[in-house]
Amino acid sequence: MAVNVFNDTRFYRLNVKLDLLECYIEEPNDRSPPIVSEWSRLGAEFSSWVRKNVLYSETRNSDTPPSGCTSISDYDGQIDIHSGLALCFVLVVLTTLVTPLIIAKILDFCDGKVVKTEIADTHDEPSTEDQTVIVGTAQTSETQPGNVPLYNVQYHPSHNTLVTGCDLPSFLKRTVDCLFQELDKLLIEKNSGQSDGPLHSTVTSSVRLPRRPVLRTTGRRSSSPLRSSRDTAEDSTETFALREFQQHVIYNNVCTHTLLPESLAQSLQGDNKRLYEFCTSTCTVNFEQLTVSNFIVNYTVHLLDKVLKTMSPYHGLRYVSCSPTGSVRKGTKVGTANQSDVSFLFQCSDIVLSSAIDNRTNSDIPPGKLVIIAVDNENHEVPSKLLKTYKDKKCISPQEFLNAACELTEIALQKLYKEGRPMIDRLPFRIQRASSPGLYLSLDTRNVVGFHCSDIRVQLIPSLLLSTNKWIDPVNLYAVPTWSNVDVKRKVVPRDRYATQPLQVTSHDLYWSMSFGELEHFFFSKMDQKCTYSGVLGCHMTVIQILKFLFAPQSRKTLLSRGEVSSYMIETVVSYMLVESRAEQWTMDQISARVSDAVHFLKRALQNGRLPNFYINNPHLADESDFLKHVKFLFPGRQENLLADSSDDTVSKMLHFLDSRLTEYNLSDCVQSEYSEDMWERRNVNN
């Protein structure tokens, strides 16, 4: 009989052999009990054989039967069925259950001894903080207490089955004429009421190459069954390209523009009516212009997306996807539609993100900043350019990450023009890299007649996903390079021109910022939903647009500051007011009161030199949304002060700029002398 015993890595086979021998005793024992059945006789014979061959004889190694015994292979005697079944059951249980359990316990005990010995040997060796074990799509890292582990999805280039649609030349060939048609619809509809003459194409009146007539599918080819396979393939490619154009360019042209009824102005009175008319006539961007701008940006980004997805990783950096972000997505765009923000998500192919360190672990790291620790691929012969060593840890450098993303985008633009000609030359705008710092695209739209914008600047924001859960994160957060030089105060050490050693990497060179684009969109969407359930037409977006037009910079080209306040600070102020108020306090007939309260809130924050980030360790937000408490980078920790790096001169210039802009647009009398009576800040001041 053979029994197999298994553990985690191997199995053991236990063979049990049972021999039945019939033996004769020369001098039978008279004291034996009388034999009353065949089963009793068999037991007596077996015990007699044991006494004779085991107790009174030497051990025999041979398999041959002892003298006086005969091997029995068949037994035809009568056996008591109940006793036989009971004995067989006991033997089966002992053989199949008890014996394997005992052997398994012995093996586990031996394996435990081996594991303890290996752990003891590991503790004797020097420890490394970057030891990482890949487990499926995530890794478990031996990090210090307080470090936030990061989980990665492994990239398998040999098993890449990602379908990017039709190739770039085919897409351009079959969608350029559709692009002209859509632009003509938008611009002709816009300018039709301004001219009494016949309608004409505003796009094709440019000095660029003329547009070819659109080839209609109907009547172009016959429906004969003798059509060649080439014609069928062309029709399939054209259909796929048109569907891709509709899905990613036309239907993806999400224009979150605040649409307000015209009769609303008639129901408002006094300062509320003045501010509403000021917002609709001056602050809000033209709807048709915003639609055309989004359409051009979507088409450009989709072309760049198609090229980047066909490129291999560059310096260990691989492009993943893109998505709109910023004021265009949130619906707070003001002025003109000449700027747009797009998030470019990248993935590290040669290194694995291990953990992130924030101010909870290291008090020297400012709140809102991160240091990302990574593990280099040992099979990679050349060390990754993205990694910098700091205090015996390999960290991802945000500056090297930004440089690699810029170089990869530059190569993609060159490949776009190389593979897209001559069709890309027919576009009414030109795609090129902007000369400003950072990663910007400049779309020359001077030939798009009727658009009234000479160019569109698209900021491409390279980012890394910060995944803190193995499967689903409550809200996606992203690590982005620090854009402004004033975000971090860095001590620049003069370098000796004859020095041969490279500059020492400091902790400031490794600080990443966090992007809350998806969280911001989620918060304002929930506020809109709250107002809708309350039957209230909320004015919070209108308040943000008025404040952004008055106090935020309208152009990113100028480097000189007149004292403008960043749009992020304005949205932070309104967010604090929203979370501590009720929906009925944001009706359209209270625009003046809410604008006045926001101006007082902003001035007090500037005078006190403190404006906490709304999403980092905000107890007010945590009380309203319990699920945000589980986002590891937001809670717990210290609050990030958005005015930490603002000097006294900068604050004084900002306060002066606020008053001057209100006076410039004759809106000073719309700001009250103090907070409104129904706002929580007024109650806090009185208390």
XYZ file of C-alpha atoms in Angstrom:
687
model
C 0.000 0.000 0.000
C 1.381 3.437 -0.940
C 0.442 6.739 0.753
C 1.504 10.145 -0.690
C 2.173 13.046 1.704
C 2.390 16.551 0.192
C 3.785 19.877 1.411
C 4.372 23.197 -0.418
C 7.259 22.120 -2.631
C 7.563 18.314 -2.644
C 5.756 15.079 -1.693
C 6.723 11.840 0.032
C 5.537 8.287 -0.672
C 5.053 5.828 2.215
C 4.884 2.124 1.257
C 3.207 -0.302 3.682
C 3.548 -4.085 3.060
C 1.368 -6.684 4.832
C 2.292 -10.405 4.729
C -0.051 -13.126 5.939
C 1.753 -16.343 6.969
C 0.345 -19.635 8.219
C 2.672 -21.170 10.873
C 2.528 -24.326 13.063
C 3.664 -24.510 16.680
C 5.127 -27.764 17.805
C 4.118 -27.270 21.429
C 0.846 -25.414 21.532
C 0.070 -23.355 24.573
C -2.747 -24.981 26.551
C -3.491 -21.702 28.264
C -4.703 -20.198 24.968
C -8.423 -19.461 24.826
C -10.546 -21.892 22.870
C -10.964 -21.120 19.218
C -14.623 -20.467 18.518
C -14.431 -18.984 14.975
C -12.202 -18.765 11.946
C -11.311 -15.126 12.771
C -10.259 -16.130 16.292
C -8.191 -18.939 14.876
C -6.484 -16.494 12.511
C -5.687 -14.146 15.425
C -4.282 -17.022 17.450
C -2.098 -18.125 14.587
C -0.861 -14.572 14.059
C 0.000 -14.104 17.749
C 1.719 -17.480 17.810
C 3.795 -16.455 14.827
C 4.759 -13.206 16.535
C 5.878 -15.019 19.674
C 7.872 -17.500 17.672
C 9.477 -15.233 15.068
C 9.637 -11.865 16.837
C 9.883 -12.465 20.559
C 11.866 -15.643 20.522
C 13.828 -15.452 17.294
C 16.454 -13.192 15.815
C 15.555 -10.461 13.382
C 15.360 -11.730 9.842
C 16.185 -9.425 6.949
C 15.140 -11.936 4.309
C 11.703 -11.769 2.714
C 11.411 -15.610 2.653
C 8.924 -17.105 5.142
C 10.416 -18.651 8.298
C 10.528 -22.372 8.705
C 7.215 -23.861 9.645
C 5.300 -20.989 7.973
C 3.619 -20.793 4.612
C 2.727 -17.554 2.810
C -1.008 -17.146 2.276
C -2.250 -15.112 -0.674
C -5.870 -16.298 -0.656
C -7.998 -17.034 2.383
C -11.393 -18.659 2.032
C -12.302 -19.144 5.649
C -15.332 -17.704 7.310
C -14.749 -14.435 9.157
C -17.053 -12.556 11.431
C -18.146 -9.675 9.139
C -18.643 -7.113 11.918
C -15.250 -7.616 13.490
C -13.574 -7.675 10.067
C -15.145 -4.415 8.928
C -14.259 -2.720 12.184
C -10.661 -3.816 11.930
C -10.402 -2.763 8.282
C -11.902 0.649 9.089
C -9.398 1.225 11.884
C -6.513 0.197 9.624
C -7.683 2.499 6.806
C -8.065 5.479 9.159
C -4.661 4.950 10.688
C -3.000 4.477 7.323
C -4.641 7.297 5.353
C -5.215 9.985 7.992
C -3.154 9.692 11.106
C 0.114 8.681 9.487
C 0.164 11.569 6.914
C -0.688 14.090 9.648
C 2.185 12.915 11.781
C 4.578 13.058 8.825
C 3.302 16.548 7.878
C 3.896 17.835 11.414
C 7.417 16.459 11.318
C 8.107 18.160 7.962
C 6.685 21.503 9.152
C 8.866 21.340 12.226
C 11.935 20.708 10.059
C 11.041 23.554 7.648
C 10.544 25.916 10.587
C 14.018 25.140 11.787
C 15.405 25.943 8.333
C 13.488 29.240 8.079
C 14.656 30.354 11.507
C 18.220 29.573 10.521
C 17.900 31.634 7.309
C 16.380 34.572 9.206
C 19.229 34.438 11.707
C 21.720 34.467 8.835
C 19.910 37.423 7.247
C 20.098 39.457 10.439
C 23.813 38.762 10.654
C 24.372 40.269 7.171
C 24.239 44.053 6.486
C 20.641 45.130 5.875
C 19.578 46.993 2.749
C 16.485 49.193 2.724
C 15.688 48.611 -0.921
C 15.065 44.863 -0.776
C 11.848 44.232 -2.686
C 10.000 41.072 -3.599
C 7.673 41.178 -6.578
C 4.380 39.413 -5.809
C 2.083 39.325 -8.820
C 1.405 42.924 -9.737
C 2.629 44.437 -6.486
C 5.628 44.300 -4.247
C 6.125 44.041 -0.526
C 8.997 46.117 0.721
C 10.881 46.131 3.976
C 10.442 49.828 4.556
C 10.753 51.898 7.655
C 7.657 52.374 9.808
C 5.627 55.263 8.421
C 6.693 54.870 4.795
C 3.787 54.429 2.402
C 4.251 51.318 0.216
C 3.524 51.757 -3.482
C 2.089 49.064 -5.730
C 2.987 48.671 -9.386
C 1.484 46.967 -12.388
C 4.276 45.245 -14.245
C 4.778 46.093 -17.900
C 5.336 43.093 -20.191
C 6.624 44.319 -23.562
C 6.630 40.823 -25.057
C 2.951 40.349 -24.201
C 1.746 43.788 -25.238
C -1.658 43.398 -26.837
C -2.689 47.052 -26.591
C -4.639 48.109 -29.684
C -3.965 51.735 -30.620
C -6.322 51.870 -33.602
C -5.314 52.448 -37.180
C -1.861 53.753 -38.027
C -1.082 57.457 -38.096
C -0.928 58.020 -41.912
C -4.274 56.262 -42.421
C -5.886 58.228 -39.603
C -4.690 61.561 -40.994
C -5.684 60.669 -44.547
C -9.240 59.849 -43.553
C -9.892 62.511 -40.885
C -8.302 65.757 -42.138
C -11.329 66.543 -44.294
C -13.613 65.677 -41.379
C -11.631 68.099 -39.231
C -12.291 70.905 -41.739
C -15.973 70.068 -41.828
C -16.355 70.175 -38.050
C -14.467 73.463 -37.791
C -16.620 74.933 -40.542
C -19.766 73.966 -38.655
C -18.582 75.591 -35.441
C -17.179 78.769 -36.980
C -19.889 79.314 -39.589
C -22.570 78.941 -36.935
C -20.688 81.444 -34.823
C -20.244 84.047 -37.574
C -23.514 83.494 -39.452
C -25.374 86.137 -37.472
C -22.647 88.731 -37.897
C -22.756 88.973 -41.690
C -25.571 89.408 -44.227
C -23.515 87.943 -47.081
C -23.476 84.329 -48.192
C -21.989 81.747 -45.902
C -18.451 80.747 -46.704
C -15.851 78.511 -45.140
C -13.851 80.438 -42.573
C -11.190 77.750 -42.287
C -10.412 77.159 -45.939
C -9.885 80.870 -46.556
C -6.459 80.512 -44.992
C -3.239 80.793 -46.955
C -2.352 77.161 -46.334
C -2.890 74.343 -48.792
C -6.453 74.182 -50.079
C -8.796 71.547 -48.841
C -9.598 68.632 -51.076
C -13.227 67.685 -51.679
C -14.573 65.032 -49.357
C -14.940 61.644 -51.034
C -18.374 60.324 -50.218
C -18.802 56.622 -49.665
C -22.081 56.549 -51.578
C -21.462 56.167 -55.322
C -17.701 55.932 -54.978
C -17.593 52.184 -55.411
C -20.200 49.796 -56.698
C -21.644 47.080 -54.572
C -20.477 44.388 -56.956
C -19.480 41.090 -55.320
C -16.305 41.133 -57.448
C -14.687 43.844 -55.322
C -11.092 43.147 -54.476
C -9.817 42.468 -50.973
C -7.841 45.712 -51.140
C -11.037 47.754 -51.517
C -12.572 45.912 -48.591
C -9.497 46.592 -46.434
C -9.566 50.297 -47.335
C -13.225 50.546 -46.410
C -12.538 48.800 -43.109
C -9.629 51.125 -42.320
C -11.663 54.194 -43.226
C -14.568 53.068 -41.058
C -12.265 52.412 -38.122
C -10.536 55.787 -38.530
C -13.839 57.662 -38.652
C -15.136 55.879 -35.581
C -11.908 56.640 -33.747
C -12.209 60.293 -34.794
C -15.752 60.480 -33.471
C -14.979 58.727 -30.201
C -11.740 60.460 -29.210
C -12.106 63.885 -30.845
C -15.743 64.826 -31.429
C -17.542 63.032 -28.599
C -14.616 63.585 -26.243
C -14.957 67.340 -26.673
C -16.371 67.710 -23.172
C -17.016 71.402 -22.696
C -17.967 71.896 -19.044
C -19.259 75.382 -19.626
C -21.688 76.904 -17.130
C -24.916 77.567 -19.021
C -27.175 80.073 -17.305
C -30.624 81.131 -18.525
C -30.957 84.623 -19.979
C -34.008 85.339 -17.847
C -31.923 84.963 -14.684
C -30.526 88.500 -14.970
C -34.032 89.938 -14.896
C -34.781 88.263 -11.559
C -31.650 89.621 -9.865
C -31.359 93.026 -8.247
C -28.617 95.444 -7.190
C -25.075 94.136 -6.756
C -26.135 90.589 -7.586
C -27.261 91.699 -11.031
C -24.088 93.733 -11.588
C -21.816 90.819 -10.727
C -23.849 88.375 -12.799
C -23.728 90.616 -15.876
C -20.011 91.210 -15.277
C -19.419 87.469 -15.213
C -21.418 86.670 -18.354
C -20.122 89.593 -20.431
C -16.485 89.841 -19.304
C -15.291 86.858 -17.300
C -16.824 83.832 -18.991
C -15.032 82.580 -22.068
C -17.000 82.520 -25.290
C -18.768 79.184 -25.670
C -18.042 78.712 -29.402
C -14.420 79.720 -28.944
C -13.995 77.242 -26.102
C -15.598 74.493 -28.189
C -13.257 75.134 -31.129
C -10.232 75.322 -28.828
C -11.101 72.015 -27.160
C -11.685 70.423 -30.551
C -8.249 71.471 -31.846
C -6.518 70.428 -28.625
C -8.234 67.027 -28.615
C -7.210 66.339 -32.214
C -3.607 67.352 -31.527
C -3.325 65.356 -28.318
C -4.841 62.310 -29.992
C -2.228 62.456 -32.765
C 0.527 62.709 -30.183
C -1.045 59.898 -28.176
C -1.005 57.590 -31.216
C 2.683 58.263 -31.813
C 3.740 57.876 -28.179
C 1.980 54.527 -27.813
C 4.022 53.105 -30.684
C 7.353 54.180 -29.182
C 9.530 51.980 -27.004
C 10.499 53.115 -23.483
C 12.987 55.967 -23.419
C 15.506 56.067 -20.553
C 13.263 53.707 -18.613
C 10.150 55.851 -19.153
C 7.070 54.572 -20.950
C 4.012 56.574 -21.971
C 0.653 55.220 -20.766
C -2.250 57.603 -21.426
C -3.464 61.205 -21.321
C -6.521 63.002 -19.943
C -7.732 66.631 -19.704
C -7.308 68.429 -16.413
C -7.352 71.929 -14.982
C -9.956 74.658 -15.375
C -11.231 73.338 -18.717
C -12.322 70.102 -17.077
C -13.749 71.807 -13.979
C -15.640 74.433 -15.983
C -13.937 77.478 -14.469
C -12.197 78.784 -17.604
C -12.217 82.584 -17.904
C -10.973 85.153 -20.402
C -10.016 83.497 -23.678
C -9.691 79.846 -24.639
C -5.986 80.028 -25.459
C -4.688 77.756 -22.682
C -5.328 74.147 -21.802
C -3.902 71.510 -19.454
C -3.459 67.819 -20.259
C -2.136 65.196 -17.866
C 0.377 62.754 -19.406
C 0.683 59.565 -17.374
C 4.016 57.735 -17.578
C 5.273 54.446 -16.188
C 8.799 53.399 -15.192
C 9.750 50.284 -17.143
C 13.232 49.550 -15.749
C 12.602 50.381 -12.109
C 9.928 49.498 -9.575
C 8.355 52.031 -7.225
C 8.904 50.777 -3.687
C 7.587 53.377 -1.246
C 7.118 57.073 -0.642
C 8.402 59.172 2.247
C 6.518 62.243 3.424
C 6.669 64.536 6.453
C 5.221 61.862 8.743
C 8.455 59.862 8.434
C 10.907 62.684 7.813
C 10.093 66.033 9.384
C 12.476 67.795 6.979
C 10.169 67.070 4.039
C 7.595 69.868 3.637
C 3.914 68.914 3.768
C 2.560 68.157 0.337
C 5.952 66.933 -0.926
C 7.136 63.347 -1.402
C 10.357 61.437 -1.917
C 9.833 58.305 -4.026
C 12.091 55.318 -3.325
C 12.575 52.817 -6.154
C 14.365 49.564 -6.880
C 16.465 49.238 -10.024
C 16.150 46.213 -12.255
C 19.208 44.027 -11.679
C 19.032 42.612 -15.210
C 19.444 46.089 -16.668
C 23.105 46.580 -17.537
C 23.024 50.392 -17.681
C 21.805 52.157 -14.497
C 18.650 54.174 -14.960
C 19.047 57.925 -15.403
C 15.943 58.492 -13.292
C 17.567 57.233 -10.077
C 19.663 59.333 -7.734
C 21.307 58.061 -4.576
C 20.540 59.935 -1.395
C 21.552 58.559 2.025
C 22.081 55.041 0.658
C 18.631 55.047 -0.938
C 17.788 55.029 -4.619
C 15.240 57.752 -5.288
C 13.550 58.924 -8.480
C 14.697 62.393 -9.465
C 11.786 64.618 -10.569
C 14.110 66.744 -12.692
C 15.470 63.714 -14.571
C 11.910 62.458 -14.956
C 10.866 65.798 -16.457
C 13.881 65.850 -18.782
C 13.138 62.342 -20.030
C 9.466 63.223 -20.607
C 10.448 66.358 -22.549
C 12.907 64.437 -24.724
C 10.369 61.690 -25.374
C 7.749 64.266 -26.394
C 10.239 66.034 -28.682
C 11.026 62.751 -30.442
C 7.301 62.047 -30.784
C 6.726 65.445 -32.443
C 9.511 64.780 -34.942
C 8.076 61.349 -35.685
C 4.609 62.886 -36.081
C 5.759 65.230 -38.852
C 7.955 62.593 -40.470
C 5.256 59.932 -40.713
C 2.312 62.303 -41.141
C 3.468 64.197 -44.209
C 2.041 65.353 -46.519
C -1.369 65.174 -44.818
C -0.270 66.925 -41.645
C 0.762 69.975 -43.704
C -2.878 70.441 -44.657
C -3.926 71.103 -41.068
C -5.023 74.717 -40.443
C -2.752 74.893 -37.385
C 0.848 73.987 -36.697
C 2.022 71.838 -33.798
C 5.328 72.748 -32.187
C 7.136 72.731 -28.876
C 6.958 75.971 -26.896
C 10.166 77.652 -25.811
C 9.039 78.312 -22.244
C 10.287 76.205 -19.302
C 8.433 73.018 -18.615
C 6.584 70.900 -21.146
C 4.348 73.052 -23.347
C 2.948 72.750 -26.847
C 2.255 75.801 -28.961
C -0.518 75.451 -31.553
C -0.264 78.215 -34.143
C -3.910 78.951 -35.020
C -3.483 82.213 -36.941
C -4.757 80.554 -40.122
C -8.000 79.475 -38.451
C -9.971 82.542 -39.481
C -12.770 83.403 -37.094
C -11.163 81.785 -34.061
C -9.704 85.107 -32.834
C -6.800 83.419 -31.022
C -3.348 83.463 -32.544
C -2.153 80.420 -30.622
C -3.158 77.835 -28.017
C -0.702 76.850 -25.324
C -1.146 73.308 -24.054
C 0.623 72.392 -20.841
C 1.529 68.711 -20.767
C 1.856 67.602 -17.144
C 3.951 64.409 -16.832
C 2.907 62.382 -13.812
C 3.348 59.074 -12.002
C 0.456 57.192 -10.439
C 0.696 56.832 -6.652
C -1.111 53.556 -6.031
C -1.312 52.718 -2.320
C -3.657 49.743 -2.636
C -3.239 46.421 -4.382
C -6.376 46.767 -6.447
C -8.548 49.887 -6.118
C -7.681 53.310 -4.697
C -10.483 55.542 -3.361
C -9.136 58.450 -5.424
C -6.149 58.452 -7.758
C -3.329 60.758 -6.711
C -0.367 61.582 -8.917
C 3.212 62.662 -8.321
C 4.317 65.530 -10.558
C 7.613 67.433 -10.763
C 7.745 70.739 -8.945
C 6.972 73.441 -11.494
C 7.719 76.695 -9.757
C 11.048 77.667 -8.273
C 9.315 79.224 -5.282
C 7.753 75.932 -4.201
C 10.945 74.839 -2.469
C 13.626 77.109 -1.010
C 16.860 75.629 -2.290
C 20.312 76.653 -1.206
C 22.446 76.839 -4.326
C 26.097 76.048 -3.648
C 28.570 77.680 -6.090
C 30.420 75.058 -8.068
C 34.133 75.163 -8.598
C 34.933 75.340 -12.301
C 37.877 72.992 -11.777
C 35.990 70.491 -9.629
C 35.842 66.967 -10.992
C 33.182 65.599 -8.623
C 29.507 66.070 -9.563
C 27.220 68.197 -7.457
C 25.971 66.453 -4.334
C 22.312 65.497 -4.530
C 20.278 67.195 -1.816
C 16.870 66.256 -0.512
C 15.356 69.319 -2.253
C 16.265 67.819 -5.631
C 14.085 64.797 -4.876
C 10.867 66.522 -3.757
C 7.770 65.625 -5.760
C 4.504 67.526 -5.627
C 1.100 65.864 -5.518
C -1.617 66.496 -8.083
C -5.228 66.449 -6.870
C -6.906 66.904 -10.271
C -9.280 63.962 -9.948
C -10.048 64.793 -6.318
C -10.851 68.417 -7.209
C -13.149 67.325 -10.015
C -14.823 64.868 -7.643
C -15.368 67.526 -4.949
C -16.958 70.117 -7.246
C -19.091 67.450 -8.937
C -20.441 66.385 -5.545
C -21.175 70.020 -4.688
C -23.115 70.395 -7.945
C -25.013 67.232 -7.088
C -25.772 68.557 -3.615
C -27.198 71.762 -5.072
C -29.251 69.800 -7.595
C -30.792 67.622 -4.879
C -31.613 70.772 -2.908
C -33.278 72.366 -5.924
C -30.715 75.183 -5.919
C -28.934 76.744 -8.878
C -25.538 77.119 -7.234
C -23.399 80.185 -7.764
C -20.084 78.699 -6.543
C -18.693 78.301 -10.074
C -19.727 81.851 -10.922
C -17.938 83.133 -7.810
C -14.767 81.266 -8.786
C -14.876 82.666 -12.321
C -15.305 86.253 -11.081
C -12.424 85.958 -8.612
C -10.150 84.250 -11.133
C -10.748 86.936 -13.747
C -10.099 89.706 -11.235
C -7.140 88.370 -9.266
C -5.531 85.399 -11.092
C -2.945 85.783 -13.899
C -4.548 85.624 -17.324
C -1.428 84.669 -19.267
C 1.444 82.304 -18.592
C 3.793 84.063 -20.962
C 4.729 86.919 -18.647
C 7.294 86.322 -15.914
C 6.711 89.578 -14.034
C 4.220 89.421 -11.188
C 1.951 92.327 -10.411
C 0.693 90.649 -7.261
C -1.680 88.132 -8.842
C -3.089 85.326 -6.749
C -2.895 81.816 -8.153
C -6.138 80.261 -9.300
C -5.463 77.328 -6.980
C -5.587 79.664 -3.957
C -8.900 81.085 -5.150
C -10.404 77.617 -5.540
C -9.049 76.704 -2.095
C -10.818 79.684 -0.508
C -14.152 78.845 -2.133
C -13.759 75.155 -1.218
C -13.350 76.014 2.476
C -16.490 78.136 2.277
C -18.439 75.370 0.551
C -17.620 72.615 3.003
C -18.755 74.698 5.995
C -22.015 76.013 4.535
C -25.367 74.831 3.259
C -26.541 74.583 -0.326
C -29.210 77.276 0.126
C -26.478 79.774 1.002
C -25.154 79.544 -2.575
C -28.214 80.582 -4.562
C -27.770 82.996 -7.465
C -29.384 85.857 -5.519
C -26.450 85.720 -3.059
C -23.575 86.169 -5.528
C -22.579 89.514 -4.046
C -22.473 88.179 -0.484
C -20.407 85.124 -1.445
C -17.932 87.180 -3.508
C -17.533 89.602 -0.608
C -16.961 86.753 1.870
C -14.381 85.165 -0.427
C -12.457 88.456 -0.733
C -12.404 88.836 3.063
C -11.302 85.211 3.455
C -8.460 85.727 0.987
C -7.316 89.005 2.552
C -7.294 87.526 6.047
C -5.270 84.538 4.817
C -2.711 86.881 3.235
C -2.480 89.033 6.345
C -1.995 85.993 8.594
C 0.387 84.365 6.154
C -1.474 81.064 6.296
C -3.742 79.319 3.792
C -3.820 75.534 4.347
C -4.169 73.202 1.412
C -7.776 72.076 1.252
C -7.012 68.406 0.541
C -4.044 67.663 2.841
C -4.967 66.809 6.434
C -8.057 69.013 6.416
C -10.249 68.026 9.398
C -13.257 69.839 7.912
C -13.044 67.748 4.744
C -12.499 64.556 6.751
C -15.680 65.175 8.731
C -17.699 65.555 5.537
C -16.116 62.611 3.649
C -15.115 59.632 5.759
C -13.671 57.671 2.853
C -10.941 60.291 2.363
C -9.500 59.313 5.739
C -8.287 56.095 4.100
C -6.192 57.940 1.502
C -2.746 57.473 2.999
C -1.129 60.589 1.532
C -3.863 62.903 2.820
C -4.386 61.761 6.415
C -2.867 62.002 8.935
C -0.044 64.530 8.821
C 0.700 68.220 8.856
C -1.182 70.768 6.790
C 0.499 72.368 3.801
C 0.596 76.169 3.953
C 0.191 77.598 0.455
C 1.666 80.919 1.637
C 4.717 79.460 3.377
C 7.171 80.899 0.841
C 5.498 84.299 0.409
C 7.551 87.181 1.741
C 6.127 90.322 3.342
C 6.715 92.304 0.159
C 4.870 89.701 -1.888
C 1.909 89.739 0.504
C 1.787 93.539 0.461
C 1.839 93.519 -3.339
C -1.006 90.972 -3.423
C -3.203 93.009 -1.081
C -2.622 96.133 -3.141
C -3.417 94.240 -6.350
C -6.752 93.013 -4.932
C -7.910 96.536 -4.136
C -6.675 97.963 -7.427
C -8.510 95.339 -9.521
C -11.776 95.944 -7.673
C -11.410 99.659 -8.269
C -10.489 99.143 -11.936
C -13.787 97.378 -12.666
C -15.883 99.562 -10.294
C -16.696 96.641 -8.007
C -15.355 97.969 -4.709
C -18.835 98.776 -3.434
C -19.845 95.110 -3.995
C -17.504 94.071 -1.185
C -18.995 94.581 2.255
C -17.076 95.865 5.253
C -17.102 92.452 6.973
C -18.310 88.877 6.615
C -21.961 88.131 5.956
C -24.093 87.228 8.938
C -24.940 83.733 7.701
C -21.337 82.603 7.082
C -19.368 80.532 9.562
C -16.360 82.900 9.510
C -18.564 85.685 10.909
C -19.583 83.414 13.801
C -15.950 82.486 14.478
C -14.945 86.147 14.567
C -17.734 86.995 17.008
C -16.820 84.085 19.239
